[in-house]
Short mmCIF file of C-alpha atoms in Angstrom, two decimals:
data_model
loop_
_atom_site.label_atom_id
_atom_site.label_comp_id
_atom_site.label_asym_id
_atom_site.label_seq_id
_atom_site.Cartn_x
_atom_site.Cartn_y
_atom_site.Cartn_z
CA UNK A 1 37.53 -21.19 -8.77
CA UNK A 2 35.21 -18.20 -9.83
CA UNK A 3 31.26 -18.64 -10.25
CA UNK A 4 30.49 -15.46 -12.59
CA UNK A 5 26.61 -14.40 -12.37
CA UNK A 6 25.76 -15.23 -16.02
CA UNK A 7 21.97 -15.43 -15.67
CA UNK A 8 19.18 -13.96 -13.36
CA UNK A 9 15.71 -15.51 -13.49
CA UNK A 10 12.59 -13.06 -13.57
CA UNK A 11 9.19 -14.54 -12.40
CA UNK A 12 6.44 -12.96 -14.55
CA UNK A 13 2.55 -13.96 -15.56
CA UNK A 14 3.16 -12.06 -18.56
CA UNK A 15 6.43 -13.67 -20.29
CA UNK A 16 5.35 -11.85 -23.88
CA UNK A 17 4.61 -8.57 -22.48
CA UNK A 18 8.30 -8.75 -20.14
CA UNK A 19 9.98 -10.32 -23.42
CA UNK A 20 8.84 -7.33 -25.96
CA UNK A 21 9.40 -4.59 -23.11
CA UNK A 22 13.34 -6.13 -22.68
CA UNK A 23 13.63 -6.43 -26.52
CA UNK A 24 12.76 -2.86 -27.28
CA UNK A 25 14.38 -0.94 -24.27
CA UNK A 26 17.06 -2.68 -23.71
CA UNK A 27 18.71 -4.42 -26.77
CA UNK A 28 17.69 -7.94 -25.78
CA UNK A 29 17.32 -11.03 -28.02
CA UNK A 30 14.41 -13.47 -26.82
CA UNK A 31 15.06 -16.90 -27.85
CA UNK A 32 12.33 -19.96 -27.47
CA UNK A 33 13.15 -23.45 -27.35
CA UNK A 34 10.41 -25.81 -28.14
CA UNK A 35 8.72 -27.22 -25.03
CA UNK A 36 10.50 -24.94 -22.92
CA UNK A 37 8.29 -22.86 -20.72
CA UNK A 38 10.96 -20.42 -19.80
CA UNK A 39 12.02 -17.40 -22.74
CA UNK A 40 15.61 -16.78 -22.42
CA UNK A 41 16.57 -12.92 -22.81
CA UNK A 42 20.13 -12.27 -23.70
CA UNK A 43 21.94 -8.70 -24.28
CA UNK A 44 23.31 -8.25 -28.02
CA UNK A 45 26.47 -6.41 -26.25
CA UNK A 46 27.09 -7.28 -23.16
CA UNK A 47 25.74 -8.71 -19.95
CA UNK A 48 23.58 -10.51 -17.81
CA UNK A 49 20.91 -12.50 -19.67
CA UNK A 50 17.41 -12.75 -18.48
CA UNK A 51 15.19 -15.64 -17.86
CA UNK A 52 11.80 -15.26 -18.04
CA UNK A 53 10.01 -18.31 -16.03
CA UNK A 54 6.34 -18.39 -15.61
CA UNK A 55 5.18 -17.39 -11.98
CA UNK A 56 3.06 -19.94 -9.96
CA UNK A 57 -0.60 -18.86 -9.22
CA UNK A 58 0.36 -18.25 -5.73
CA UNK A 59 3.69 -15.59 -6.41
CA UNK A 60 2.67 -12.04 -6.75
CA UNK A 61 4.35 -9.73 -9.59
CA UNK A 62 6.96 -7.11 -8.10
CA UNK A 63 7.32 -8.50 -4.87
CA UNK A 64 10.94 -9.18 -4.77
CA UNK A 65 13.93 -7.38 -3.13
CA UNK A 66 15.94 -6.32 -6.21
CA UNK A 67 16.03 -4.15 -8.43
CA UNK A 68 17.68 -4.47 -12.64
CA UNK A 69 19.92 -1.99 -12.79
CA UNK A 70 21.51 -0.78 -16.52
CA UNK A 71 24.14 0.87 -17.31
CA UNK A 72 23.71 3.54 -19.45
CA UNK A 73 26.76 6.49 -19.95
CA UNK A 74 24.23 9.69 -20.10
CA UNK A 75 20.66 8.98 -18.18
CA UNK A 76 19.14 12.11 -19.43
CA UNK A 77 19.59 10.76 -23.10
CA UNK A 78 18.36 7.43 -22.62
CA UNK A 79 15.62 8.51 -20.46
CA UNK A 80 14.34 10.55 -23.67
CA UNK A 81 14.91 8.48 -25.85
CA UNK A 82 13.14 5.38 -24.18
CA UNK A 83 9.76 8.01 -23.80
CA UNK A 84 9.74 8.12 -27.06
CA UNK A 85 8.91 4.56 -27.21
CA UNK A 86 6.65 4.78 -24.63
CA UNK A 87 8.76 3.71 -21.34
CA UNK A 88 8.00 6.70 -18.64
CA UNK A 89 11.04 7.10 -15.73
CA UNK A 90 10.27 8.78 -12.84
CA UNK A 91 13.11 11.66 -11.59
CA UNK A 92 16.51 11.75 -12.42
CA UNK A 93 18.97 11.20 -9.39
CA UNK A 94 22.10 13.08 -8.68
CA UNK A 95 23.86 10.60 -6.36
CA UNK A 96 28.18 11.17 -5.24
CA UNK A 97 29.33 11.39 -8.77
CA UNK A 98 26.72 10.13 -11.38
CA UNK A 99 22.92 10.13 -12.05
CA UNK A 100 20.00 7.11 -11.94
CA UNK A 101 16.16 7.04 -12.64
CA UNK A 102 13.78 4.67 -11.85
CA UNK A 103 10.89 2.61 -13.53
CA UNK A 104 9.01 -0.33 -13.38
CA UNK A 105 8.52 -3.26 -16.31
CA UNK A 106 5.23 -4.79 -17.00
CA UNK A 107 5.47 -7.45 -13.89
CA UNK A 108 6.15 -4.26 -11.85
CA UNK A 109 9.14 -5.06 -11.06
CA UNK A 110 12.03 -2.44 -10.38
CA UNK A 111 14.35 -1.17 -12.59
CA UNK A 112 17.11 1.17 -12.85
CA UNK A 113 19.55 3.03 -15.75
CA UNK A 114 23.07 4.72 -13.83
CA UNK A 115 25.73 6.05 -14.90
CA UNK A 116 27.60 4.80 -11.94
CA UNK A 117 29.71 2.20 -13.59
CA UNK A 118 30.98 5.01 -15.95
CA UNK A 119 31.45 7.57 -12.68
CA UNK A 120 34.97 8.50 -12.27
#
């Protein structure tokens, strides 16, 4: 029996800010159910879909141990291409065979684009 990873919850205080950030960088769809609290972010290609649940008063923003990590072929191009729509990343990487950069989303969170999965 396999359990696939299908969905990975995100705790934010800003679920519209984290919603239109995903939406615009990243090619994600939000969909809202009525009387749902949580905003469900899913990739129009493919992927792991996001869920954005409300942090309690007590969690702090960016304080976890991970870090979202996209897969993109060339980083150079994406990383242009996403400051001109106002997302800044820091350095580009040269790691044993492909490239990464680094950023943070608007709950300060960590995030990544690689080309690892495409490195030989």
């Amino acid at each position: 029996m396999t359990a696939p990873l299908g969905r990975l919850i995100v705790y934010t205080k800003k679920i519209d800010a984290m919603a239109a950030f995903y939406c615009a960088h990243f090619d994600y769809e939000e969909i809202r159910r009525d009387g749902d609290r949580i905003v469900e972010l899913r990739p129009r290609t493919s992927g792991v879909s996001l869920l954005l649940h409300p942090a309690s008063k007590g969690q702090r923003e960016g304080q976890a141990l991970i870090k979202l990590v996209f897969d993109v072929e060339d980083v150079g191009a994406f990383c242009e291409a996403a400051k001109a729509r106002g997302l800044q990343f820091g350095a580009i990487h040269q790691a044993d065979g492909y490239s990464f950069a680094n950023a943070k989303d608007p709950s300060n969170n960590s995030i990544s684009v690689s080309s690892r999965a495409f490195s030989v």
